[in-house]
Structures are given as C-alpha cells and as structure tokens.
Amino acid sequence: MTREEKIKWVNAGPGWMYEFDLGEGVKTPLLTEELRSVHETRKHMIMPAIDRHFPGGLSGKYCLDVACNEGYFSHLLCGRGARVRGIDIRQLNIQRARTIQAILGYAPASLAFDVADFFDNRDEPDTYDLTLFLGLLYHIENPMGAIRLLHRITKTLCIIETQLTRQAAPIKSGWGQTGVTLELPGSMALYQEPDMDENNLAAYHSLSFIPNVAAVRQLLLSAGFTHITQVSPTPAANPQYLCGDRGIFVAVKSEKPT
Ligand SMILES: C[S@@+](CC[C@H](N)C(=O)[O-])C[C@H]1O[C@@H](n2cnc3c(N)ncnc32)[C@H](O)[C@@H]1O
C-alpha cells in the first residue's frame, strides 16, 4: 500500500478502536480519544499478568483472542512470540485486522484472523495455552455458556476484561416458601444496546448482561477455573478501572491430576 492508499483506507470510517502506527506518518484515527488510555491501562494490567504466568515467554504457546476486533491484543501476543488466532463476529473488524497484519508484516503461520461467532466454537478441550476474553462478557446474552466454553478450550490461563455494575450489596430474593429469603452477592444487569447495527464494538443482536465483581468470580469458579485474581489498577490507570466500572480478572485452570 502506498502512503496515499493508507491515508484513504484508515480514514474511510467508521472510527477505529485502536491506534495502529502504519508507518510513513499514518495512524488509524481513534473512535474516541479516551480509548487511548483504556488500551494503555489494559496493556499494563494484562501483559505483566501473562508474563508472570509464562515466565519462559510465549514462544511455542498457542493463544486465542476472542472478539479481537481489529486485532490489537492478537498483534501484541504475536509480537511476543506466540502463535495467535483472533476471531470476531464482524467482517469489517477482521478485514481491518488482516490488513493491519499485512502492513505490520506478521506471518500467517503465526497469526490468523477469522470471522466467527464465539458460540460456534468447536475447538478440542485444552486447545489454547492462553485465551483472552476482553470486552465481550457484557455484550452477550449467555455469559455462563461463554465462560464454560472458555474453560473447555483453555489449557492454563484465561484473561477476562469486562464492564462491571456498581452493585456491591447482595440482592435479596424470596425462595420458594413464604418468609424464606436469599441474599445473593453475584448479580447481573440487563441492557438492550441501542446501537448494534452501526457500532462495531457492540453486542451482535443480543441482549447484554452486565455482571458485578461477585458474579464474574462466581461464573469463573462455576465453570471450573480454580484460581481467580482481579488485577489491581495502578494509580495512573484510566478512571473506569480506578472506580471499578471495569475490571480485569486472571483465571487459572489447574491441570487435572493424572
Ligand atoms: C467492545 S469490543 C472488544 C474488542 C476487544 N476484545 C477489546 O477488548 O479490545 C466487543 C467485540 O466483540 C465482538 N463480538 C460481539 N459478539 C461476538 C460473538 N458472539 N463472537 C465473537 N465476537 C463478538 C464485536 O464485534 C466487537 O468487536
């Protein structure tokens, strides 16, 4: 691609989720300026957690980036030596991811992008050493099904990033008999996203369920992950992470005893 072709392509719209530097002074224009600090924060919270889990590095590791959008985190993992598959339900996102890959020069043997609905995943158990599940949990109407699927195909580590509700107090509920009540710490809020047709970051024609922190832990433990840690944001993090509106969780799948 010539410089002029790059400029035309990146500005064809819609706005981009990530800023990619395509060389020759051309960068992809961000949808909103805040995304810059969101991605910086996520990178600084996620990559050290991965490094701690894989002290020998990612060379020889196979990773799945679920709902990869334009492939930013797939490219990051690939740059660290992993073999990566990125999937997203939207054609435009994957077309962009593939074109960026070609410009940045990542070989198809190390990085592959596919248009796919994660719920159609039929990979064998333990296929991926590492799975990324960033920014999708709160855009789907079957969060538990998605987490079960993630647990099945993950060999050791899964990173989950999600929007969180501010519901800290347990929800009270009756339970089968007059006077019997439950206090339930984990809860989800329902959201019908209004912009699914035009927003490439949105849910794909489904109702969305936004969890609170307790619900994320409960979903992961119920699916079989054995150790769940919420990553603490640094003081310089984006305010959404500092105030707890978004969170990042590291879920470990212990090997079954032989
Ligand atoms: C908020 S963006 C998150 C992108 C990226 N993972 C990140 O966190 O930077 C949500 C993405 O999920 C994709 N998506 C929505 N439903 C999906 C599904 N069922 N399977 C795969 N991708 C999906 C959307 O197309 C969109 O790219």
PDB file of N, CA, C and O in Angstrom, residues 152-211:
ATOM      1  N   ARG A 152     -13.395 -24.819  28.677  1.00  0.00           N
ATOM      2  CA  ARG A 152     -13.150 -26.071  27.939  1.00  0.00           C
ATOM      3  C   ARG A 152     -11.912 -25.948  27.047  1.00  0.00           C
ATOM      4  O   ARG A 152     -11.044 -26.823  27.020  1.00  0.00           O
ATOM      5  N   ILE A 153     -11.804 -24.835  26.328  1.00  0.00           N
ATOM      6  CA  ILE A 153     -10.744 -24.743  25.312  1.00  0.00           C
ATOM      7  C   ILE A 153      -9.435 -24.168  25.858  1.00  0.00           C
ATOM      8  O   ILE A 153      -8.428 -24.181  25.190  1.00  0.00           O
ATOM      9  N   THR A 154      -9.483 -23.630  27.099  1.00  0.00           N
ATOM     10  CA  THR A 154      -8.269 -23.060  27.711  1.00  0.00           C
ATOM     11  C   THR A 154      -7.476 -24.162  28.403  1.00  0.00           C
ATOM     12  O   THR A 154      -8.041 -24.964  29.148  1.00  0.00           O
ATOM     13  N   LYS A 155      -6.157 -24.150  28.163  1.00  0.00           N
ATOM     14  CA  LYS A 155      -5.322 -25.149  28.843  1.00  0.00           C
ATOM     15  C   LYS A 155      -4.905 -24.655  30.221  1.00  0.00           C
ATOM     16  O   LYS A 155      -5.004 -25.386  31.205  1.00  0.00           O
ATOM     17  N   THR A 156      -4.424 -23.408  30.303  1.00  0.00           N
ATOM     18  CA  THR A 156      -3.956 -22.963  31.628  1.00  0.00           C
ATOM     19  C   THR A 156      -4.433 -21.575  32.068  1.00  0.00           C
ATOM     20  O   THR A 156      -4.743 -21.381  33.228  1.00  0.00           O
ATOM     21  N   LEU A 157      -4.485 -20.603  31.142  1.00  0.00           N
ATOM     22  CA  LEU A 157      -4.743 -19.233  31.610  1.00  0.00           C
ATOM     23  C   LEU A 157      -5.761 -18.517  30.727  1.00  0.00           C
ATOM     24  O   LEU A 157      -5.686 -18.588  29.499  1.00  0.00           O
ATOM     25  N   CYS A 158      -6.677 -17.829  31.401  1.00  0.00           N
ATOM     26  CA  CYS A 158      -7.652 -17.014  30.671  1.00  0.00           C
ATOM     27  C   CYS A 158      -7.690 -15.623  31.308  1.00  0.00           C
ATOM     28  O   CYS A 158      -7.716 -15.497  32.538  1.00  0.00           O
ATOM     29  N   ILE A 159      -7.652 -14.603  30.468  1.00  0.00           N
ATOM     30  CA  ILE A 159      -7.761 -13.226  30.973  1.00  0.00           C
ATOM     31  C   ILE A 159      -9.113 -12.679  30.547  1.00  0.00           C
ATOM     32  O   ILE A 159      -9.453 -12.697  29.357  1.00  0.00           O
ATOM     33  N   ILE A 160      -9.864 -12.185  31.515  1.00  0.00           N
ATOM     34  CA  ILE A 160     -11.197 -11.652  31.252  1.00  0.00           C
ATOM     35  C   ILE A 160     -11.197 -10.163  31.585  1.00  0.00           C
ATOM     36  O   ILE A 160     -10.770  -9.783  32.685  1.00  0.00           O
ATOM     37  N   GLU A 161     -11.665  -9.360  30.659  1.00  0.00           N
ATOM     38  CA  GLU A 161     -11.824  -7.925  30.934  1.00  0.00           C
ATOM     39  C   GLU A 161     -13.280  -7.581  30.692  1.00  0.00           C
ATOM     40  O   GLU A 161     -13.868  -8.014  29.691  1.00  0.00           O
ATOM     41  N   THR A 162     -13.868  -6.839  31.617  1.00  0.00           N
ATOM     42  CA  THR A 162     -15.306  -6.598  31.477  1.00  0.00           C
ATOM     43  C   THR A 162     -15.767  -5.305  32.135  1.00  0.00           C
ATOM     44  O   THR A 162     -15.131  -4.811  33.082  1.00  0.00           O
ATOM     45  N   GLN A 163     -16.863  -4.815  31.604  1.00  0.00           N
ATOM     46  CA  GLN A 163     -17.631  -3.783  32.294  1.00  0.00           C
ATOM     47  C   GLN A 163     -18.225  -4.429  33.543  1.00  0.00           C
ATOM     48  O   GLN A 163     -18.534  -5.617  33.536  1.00  0.00           O
ATOM     49  N   LEU A 164     -18.378  -3.636  34.624  1.00  0.00           N
ATOM     50  CA  LEU A 164     -18.953  -4.162  35.869  1.00  0.00           C
ATOM     51  C   LEU A 164     -20.061  -3.229  36.342  1.00  0.00           C
ATOM     52  O   LEU A 164     -19.940  -2.003  36.192  1.00  0.00           O
ATOM     53  N   THR A 165     -21.115  -3.781  36.922  1.00  0.00           N
ATOM     54  CA  THR A 165     -22.096  -2.889  37.555  1.00  0.00           C
ATOM     55  C   THR A 165     -21.533  -2.428  38.905  1.00  0.00           C
ATOM     56  O   THR A 165     -20.567  -3.006  39.424  1.00  0.00           O
ATOM     57  N   ARG A 166     -22.167  -1.400  39.447  1.00  0.00           N
ATOM     58  CA  ARG A 166     -21.705  -0.886  40.751  1.00  0.00           C
ATOM     59  C   ARG A 166     -22.430  -1.551  41.908  1.00  0.00           C
ATOM     60  O   ARG A 166     -22.380  -1.065  43.036  1.00  0.00           O
ATOM     61  N   GLN A 167     -23.122  -2.657  41.626  1.00  0.00           N
ATOM     62  CA  GLN A 167     -23.905  -3.348  42.655  1.00  0.00           C
ATOM     63  C   GLN A 167     -22.964  -4.094  43.601  1.00  0.00           C
ATOM     64  O   GLN A 167     -22.413  -5.137  43.232  1.00  0.00           O
ATOM     65  N   ALA A 168     -22.763  -3.546  44.798  1.00  0.00           N
ATOM     66  CA  ALA A 168     -21.871  -4.206  45.758  1.00  0.00           C
ATOM     67  C   ALA A 168     -22.673  -4.983  46.798  1.00  0.00           C
ATOM     68  O   ALA A 168     -22.243  -6.029  47.284  1.00  0.00           O
ATOM     69  N   ALA A 169     -23.864  -4.471  47.150  1.00  0.00           N
ATOM     70  CA  ALA A 169     -24.679  -5.148  48.169  1.00  0.00           C
ATOM     71  C   ALA A 169     -25.354  -6.368  47.551  1.00  0.00           C
ATOM     72  O   ALA A 169     -25.700  -6.352  46.366  1.00  0.00           O
ATOM     73  N   PRO A 170     -25.558  -7.422  48.357  1.00  0.00           N
ATOM     74  CA  PRO A 170     -26.260  -8.591  47.827  1.00  0.00           C
ATOM     75  C   PRO A 170     -27.691  -8.226  47.426  1.00  0.00           C
ATOM     76  O   PRO A 170     -28.300  -7.337  48.011  1.00  0.00           O
ATOM     77  N   ILE A 171     -28.222  -8.948  46.441  1.00  0.00           N
ATOM     78  CA  ILE A 171     -29.623  -8.795  46.030  1.00  0.00           C
ATOM     79  C   ILE A 171     -30.455  -9.730  46.911  1.00  0.00           C
ATOM     80  O   ILE A 171     -30.073 -10.888  47.125  1.00  0.00           O
ATOM     81  N   LYS A 172     -31.577  -9.203  47.427  1.00  0.00           N
ATOM     82  CA  LYS A 172     -32.448 -10.058  48.261  1.00  0.00           C
ATOM     83  C   LYS A 172     -33.517 -10.685  47.378  1.00  0.00           C
ATOM     84  O   LYS A 172     -34.065 -10.033  46.494  1.00  0.00           O
ATOM     85  N   SER A 173     -33.814 -11.942  47.664  1.00  0.00           N
ATOM     86  CA  SER A 173     -34.818 -12.647  46.858  1.00  0.00           C
ATOM     87  C   SER A 173     -35.585 -13.621  47.738  1.00  0.00           C
ATOM     88  O   SER A 173     -35.011 -14.250  48.630  1.00  0.00           O
ATOM     89  N   GLY A 174     -36.878 -13.746  47.441  1.00  0.00           N
ATOM     90  CA  GLY A 174     -37.626 -14.836  48.054  1.00  0.00           C
ATOM     91  C   GLY A 174     -37.150 -16.151  47.459  1.00  0.00           C
ATOM     92  O   GLY A 174     -36.524 -16.181  46.390  1.00  0.00           O
ATOM     93  N   TRP A 175     -37.490 -17.254  48.149  1.00  0.00           N
ATOM     94  CA  TRP A 175     -37.013 -18.555  47.629  1.00  0.00           C
ATOM     95  C   TRP A 175     -37.961 -19.690  48.021  1.00  0.00           C
ATOM     96  O   TRP A 175     -37.777 -20.365  49.025  1.00  0.00           O
ATOM     97  N   GLY A 176     -39.027 -19.791  47.270  1.00  0.00           N
ATOM     98  CA  GLY A 176     -39.859 -21.000  47.341  1.00  0.00           C
ATOM     99  C   GLY A 176     -40.871 -21.073  48.455  1.00  0.00           C
ATOM    100  O   GLY A 176     -41.918 -21.690  48.294  1.00  0.00           O
ATOM    101  N   GLN A 177     -40.594 -20.487  49.599  1.00  0.00           N
ATOM    102  CA  GLN A 177     -41.539 -20.560  50.721  1.00  0.00           C
ATOM    103  C   GLN A 177     -41.697 -19.178  51.329  1.00  0.00           C
ATOM    104  O   GLN A 177     -40.720 -18.428  51.405  1.00  0.00           O
ATOM    105  N   THR A 178     -42.917 -18.895  51.800  1.00  0.00           N
ATOM    106  CA  THR A 178     -43.160 -17.608  52.436  1.00  0.00           C
ATOM    107  C   THR A 178     -42.167 -17.411  53.583  1.00  0.00           C
ATOM    108  O   THR A 178     -41.947 -18.325  54.381  1.00  0.00           O
ATOM    109  N   GLY A 179     -41.544 -16.269  53.614  1.00  0.00           N
ATOM    110  CA  GLY A 179     -40.628 -15.958  54.718  1.00  0.00           C
ATOM    111  C   GLY A 179     -39.206 -16.435  54.490  1.00  0.00           C
ATOM    112  O   GLY A 179     -38.320 -16.107  55.263  1.00  0.00           O
ATOM    113  N   VAL A 180     -38.973 -17.205  53.431  1.00  0.00           N
ATOM    114  CA  VAL A 180     -37.594 -17.636  53.151  1.00  0.00           C
ATOM    115  C   VAL A 180     -36.973 -16.649  52.171  1.00  0.00           C
ATOM    116  O   VAL A 180     -37.536 -16.376  51.111  1.00  0.00           O
ATOM    117  N   THR A 181     -35.846 -16.103  52.539  1.00  0.00           N
ATOM    118  CA  THR A 181     -35.182 -15.150  51.646  1.00  0.00           C
ATOM    119  C   THR A 181     -33.716 -15.539  51.451  1.00  0.00           C
ATOM    120  O   THR A 181     -33.105 -16.163  52.328  1.00  0.00           O
ATOM    121  N   LEU A 182     -33.201 -15.151  50.297  1.00  0.00           N
ATOM    122  CA  LEU A 182     -31.787 -15.356  50.000  1.00  0.00           C
ATOM    123  C   LEU A 182     -31.118 -13.995  49.900  1.00  0.00           C
ATOM    124  O   LEU A 182     -31.748 -13.010  49.509  1.00  0.00           O
ATOM    125  N   GLU A 183     -29.831 -13.959  50.221  1.00  0.00           N
ATOM    126  CA  GLU A 183     -29.025 -12.760  49.968  1.00  0.00           C
ATOM    127  C   GLU A 183     -27.949 -13.181  48.995  1.00  0.00           C
ATOM    128  O   GLU A 183     -27.068 -13.981  49.326  1.00  0.00           O
ATOM    129  N   LEU A 184     -28.014 -12.658  47.757  1.00  0.00           N
ATOM    130  CA  LEU A 184     -27.184 -13.159  46.667  1.00  0.00           C
ATOM    131  C   LEU A 184     -26.156 -12.107  46.227  1.00  0.00           C
ATOM    132  O   LEU A 184     -26.515 -11.094  45.623  1.00  0.00           O
ATOM    133  N   PRO A 185     -24.874 -12.339  46.513  1.00  0.00           N
ATOM    134  CA  PRO A 185     -23.850 -11.330  46.195  1.00  0.00           C
ATOM    135  C   PRO A 185     -23.644 -11.115  44.695  1.00  0.00           C
ATOM    136  O   PRO A 185     -23.395 -10.012  44.241  1.00  0.00           O
ATOM    137  N   GLY A 186     -23.735 -12.185  43.910  1.00  0.00           N
ATOM    138  CA  GLY A 186     -23.480 -12.066  42.469  1.00  0.00           C
ATOM    139  C   GLY A 186     -24.749 -11.650  41.742  1.00  0.00           C
ATOM    140  O   GLY A 186     -25.808 -12.240  41.950  1.00  0.00           O
ATOM    141  N   SER A 187     -24.652 -10.635  40.878  1.00  0.00           N
ATOM    142  CA  SER A 187     -25.853 -10.196  40.145  1.00  0.00           C
ATOM    143  C   SER A 187     -25.455  -9.674  38.771  1.00  0.00           C
ATOM    144  O   SER A 187     -24.286  -9.364  38.509  1.00  0.00           O
ATOM    145  N   MET A 188     -26.467  -9.579  37.911  1.00  0.00           N
ATOM    146  CA  MET A 188     -26.246  -9.056  36.558  1.00  0.00           C
ATOM    147  C   MET A 188     -27.349  -8.087  36.210  1.00  0.00           C
ATOM    148  O   MET A 188     -28.500  -8.304  36.591  1.00  0.00           O
ATOM    149  N   ALA A 189     -26.990  -7.061  35.457  1.00  0.00           N
ATOM    150  CA  ALA A 189     -27.987  -6.100  34.993  1.00  0.00           C
ATOM    151  C   ALA A 189     -28.223  -6.312  33.501  1.00  0.00           C
ATOM    152  O   ALA A 189     -27.284  -6.596  32.751  1.00  0.00           O
ATOM    153  N   LEU A 190     -29.465  -6.189  33.086  1.00  0.00           N
ATOM    154  CA  LEU A 190     -29.799  -6.388  31.675  1.00  0.00           C
ATOM    155  C   LEU A 190     -29.737  -5.061  30.936  1.00  0.00           C
ATOM    156  O   LEU A 190     -30.222  -4.047  31.436  1.00  0.00           O
ATOM    157  N   TYR A 191     -29.146  -5.103  29.737  1.00  0.00           N
ATOM    158  CA  TYR A 191     -29.047  -3.882  28.936  1.00  0.00           C
ATOM    159  C   TYR A 191     -29.342  -4.214  27.476  1.00  0.00           C
ATOM    160  O   TYR A 191     -28.702  -5.107  26.901  1.00  0.00           O
ATOM    161  N   GLN A 192     -30.314  -3.513  26.918  1.00  0.00           N
ATOM    162  CA  GLN A 192     -30.594  -3.661  25.487  1.00  0.00           C
ATOM    163  C   GLN A 192     -29.806  -2.579  24.758  1.00  0.00           C
ATOM    164  O   GLN A 192     -30.186  -1.403  24.802  1.00  0.00           O
ATOM    165  N   GLU A 193     -28.709  -2.946  24.144  1.00  0.00           N
ATOM    166  CA  GLU A 193     -27.861  -1.935  23.498  1.00  0.00           C
ATOM    167  C   GLU A 193     -28.597  -1.323  22.306  1.00  0.00           C
ATOM    168  O   GLU A 193     -29.173  -2.050  21.494  1.00  0.00           O
ATOM    169  N   PRO A 194     -28.572   0.015  22.188  1.00  0.00           N
ATOM    170  CA  PRO A 194     -29.382   0.670  21.159  1.00  0.00           C
ATOM    171  C   PRO A 194     -28.696   0.819  19.804  1.00  0.00           C
ATOM    172  O   PRO A 194     -29.327   1.218  18.836  1.00  0.00           O
ATOM    173  N   ASP A 195     -27.395   0.492  19.707  1.00  0.00           N
ATOM    174  CA  ASP A 195     -26.638   0.873  18.504  1.00  0.00           C
ATOM    175  C   ASP A 195     -25.929  -0.305  17.839  1.00  0.00           C
ATOM    176  O   ASP A 195     -24.853  -0.160  17.259  1.00  0.00           O
ATOM    177  N   MET A 196     -26.557  -1.489  17.920  1.00  0.00           N
ATOM    178  CA  MET A 196     -25.856  -2.696  17.443  1.00  0.00           C
ATOM    179  C   MET A 196     -25.589  -2.690  15.934  1.00  0.00           C
ATOM    180  O   MET A 196     -24.638  -3.302  15.473  1.00  0.00           O
ATOM    181  N   ASP A 197     -26.435  -1.981  15.151  1.00  0.00           N
ATOM    182  CA  ASP A 197     -26.252  -2.007  13.691  1.00  0.00           C
ATOM    183  C   ASP A 197     -25.066  -1.168  13.248  1.00  0.00           C
ATOM    184  O   ASP A 197     -24.347  -1.525  12.322  1.00  0.00           O
ATOM    185  N   GLU A 198     -24.870  -0.049  13.932  1.00  0.00           N
ATOM    186  CA  GLU A 198     -23.823   0.861  13.444  1.00  0.00           C
ATOM    187  C   GLU A 198     -22.543   0.835  14.281  1.00  0.00           C
ATOM    188  O   GLU A 198     -21.515   1.387  13.861  1.00  0.00           O
ATOM    189  N   ASN A 199     -22.562   0.205  15.463  1.00  0.00           N
ATOM    190  CA  ASN A 199     -21.395   0.223  16.350  1.00  0.00           C
ATOM    191  C   ASN A 199     -20.648  -1.113  16.276  1.00  0.00           C
ATOM    192  O   ASN A 199     -21.160  -2.146  16.709  1.00  0.00           O
ATOM    193  N   ASN A 200     -19.438  -1.068  15.755  1.00  0.00           N
ATOM    194  CA  ASN A 200     -18.648  -2.302  15.571  1.00  0.00           C
ATOM    195  C   ASN A 200     -18.083  -2.857  16.866  1.00  0.00           C
ATOM    196  O   ASN A 200     -17.417  -3.886  16.865  1.00  0.00           O
ATOM    197  N   LEU A 201     -18.290  -2.155  17.982  1.00  0.00           N
ATOM    198  CA  LEU A 201     -17.805  -2.640  19.277  1.00  0.00           C
ATOM    199  C   LEU A 201     -18.935  -3.279  20.070  1.00  0.00           C
ATOM    200  O   LEU A 201     -18.712  -3.807  21.156  1.00  0.00           O
ATOM    201  N   ALA A 202     -20.144  -3.212  19.553  1.00  0.00           N
ATOM    202  CA  ALA A 202     -21.326  -3.550  20.363  1.00  0.00           C
ATOM    203  C   ALA A 202     -21.635  -5.038  20.348  1.00  0.00           C
ATOM    204  O   ALA A 202     -20.987  -5.836  19.674  1.00  0.00           O
ATOM    205  N   ALA A 203     -22.692  -5.378  21.120  1.00  0.00           N
ATOM    206  CA  ALA A 203     -23.270  -6.728  21.068  1.00  0.00           C
ATOM    207  C   ALA A 203     -23.723  -6.986  19.630  1.00  0.00           C
ATOM    208  O   ALA A 203     -23.963  -6.056  18.860  1.00  0.00           O
ATOM    209  N   TYR A 204     -23.844  -8.281  19.280  1.00  0.00           N
ATOM    210  CA  TYR A 204     -24.274  -8.626  17.927  1.00  0.00           C
ATOM    211  C   TYR A 204     -25.710  -9.148  18.009  1.00  0.00           C
ATOM    212  O   TYR A 204     -25.950 -10.329  18.153  1.00  0.00           O
ATOM    213  N   HIS A 205     -26.628  -8.228  18.026  1.00  0.00           N
ATOM    214  CA  HIS A 205     -28.060  -8.565  18.033  1.00  0.00           C
ATOM    215  C   HIS A 205     -28.445  -9.496  19.178  1.00  0.00           C
ATOM    216  O   HIS A 205     -29.011 -10.565  18.972  1.00  0.00           O
ATOM    217  N   SER A 206     -28.064  -9.111  20.386  1.00  0.00           N
ATOM    218  CA  SER A 206     -28.488  -9.879  21.554  1.00  0.00           C
ATOM    219  C   SER A 206     -28.689  -8.923  22.723  1.00  0.00           C
ATOM    220  O   SER A 206     -28.228  -7.778  22.681  1.00  0.00           O
ATOM    221  N   LEU A 207     -29.373  -9.410  23.726  1.00  0.00           N
ATOM    222  CA  LEU A 207     -29.488  -8.675  24.983  1.00  0.00           C
ATOM    223  C   LEU A 207     -28.137  -8.785  25.691  1.00  0.00           C
ATOM    224  O   LEU A 207     -27.444  -9.792  25.552  1.00  0.00           O
ATOM    225  N   SER A 208     -27.767  -7.764  26.470  1.00  0.00           N
ATOM    226  CA  SER A 208     -26.490  -7.822  27.190  1.00  0.00           C
ATOM    227  C   SER A 208     -26.725  -7.967  28.697  1.00  0.00           C
ATOM    228  O   SER A 208     -27.655  -7.383  29.236  1.00  0.00           O
ATOM    229  N   PHE A 209     -25.863  -8.735  29.336  1.00  0.00           N
ATOM    230  CA  PHE A 209     -25.920  -8.944  30.787  1.00  0.00           C
ATOM    231  C   PHE A 209     -24.632  -8.406  31.392  1.00  0.00           C
ATOM    232  O   PHE A 209     -23.550  -8.941  31.129  1.00  0.00           O
ATOM    233  N   ILE A 210     -24.731  -7.356  32.196  1.00  0.00           N
ATOM    234  CA  ILE A 210     -23.526  -6.762  32.790  1.00  0.00           C
ATOM    235  C   ILE A 210     -23.377  -7.309  34.214  1.00  0.00           C
ATOM    236  O   ILE A 210     -24.277  -7.142  35.041  1.00  0.00           O
ATOM    237  N   PRO A 211     -22.235  -7.962  34.518  1.00  0.00           N
ATOM    238  CA  PRO A 211     -22.067  -8.570  35.842  1.00  0.00           C
ATOM    239  C   PRO A 211     -21.497  -7.590  36.867  1.00  0.00           C
ATOM    240  O   PRO A 211     -20.899  -6.569  36.503  1.00  0.00           O
TER     241      PRO A 211
END
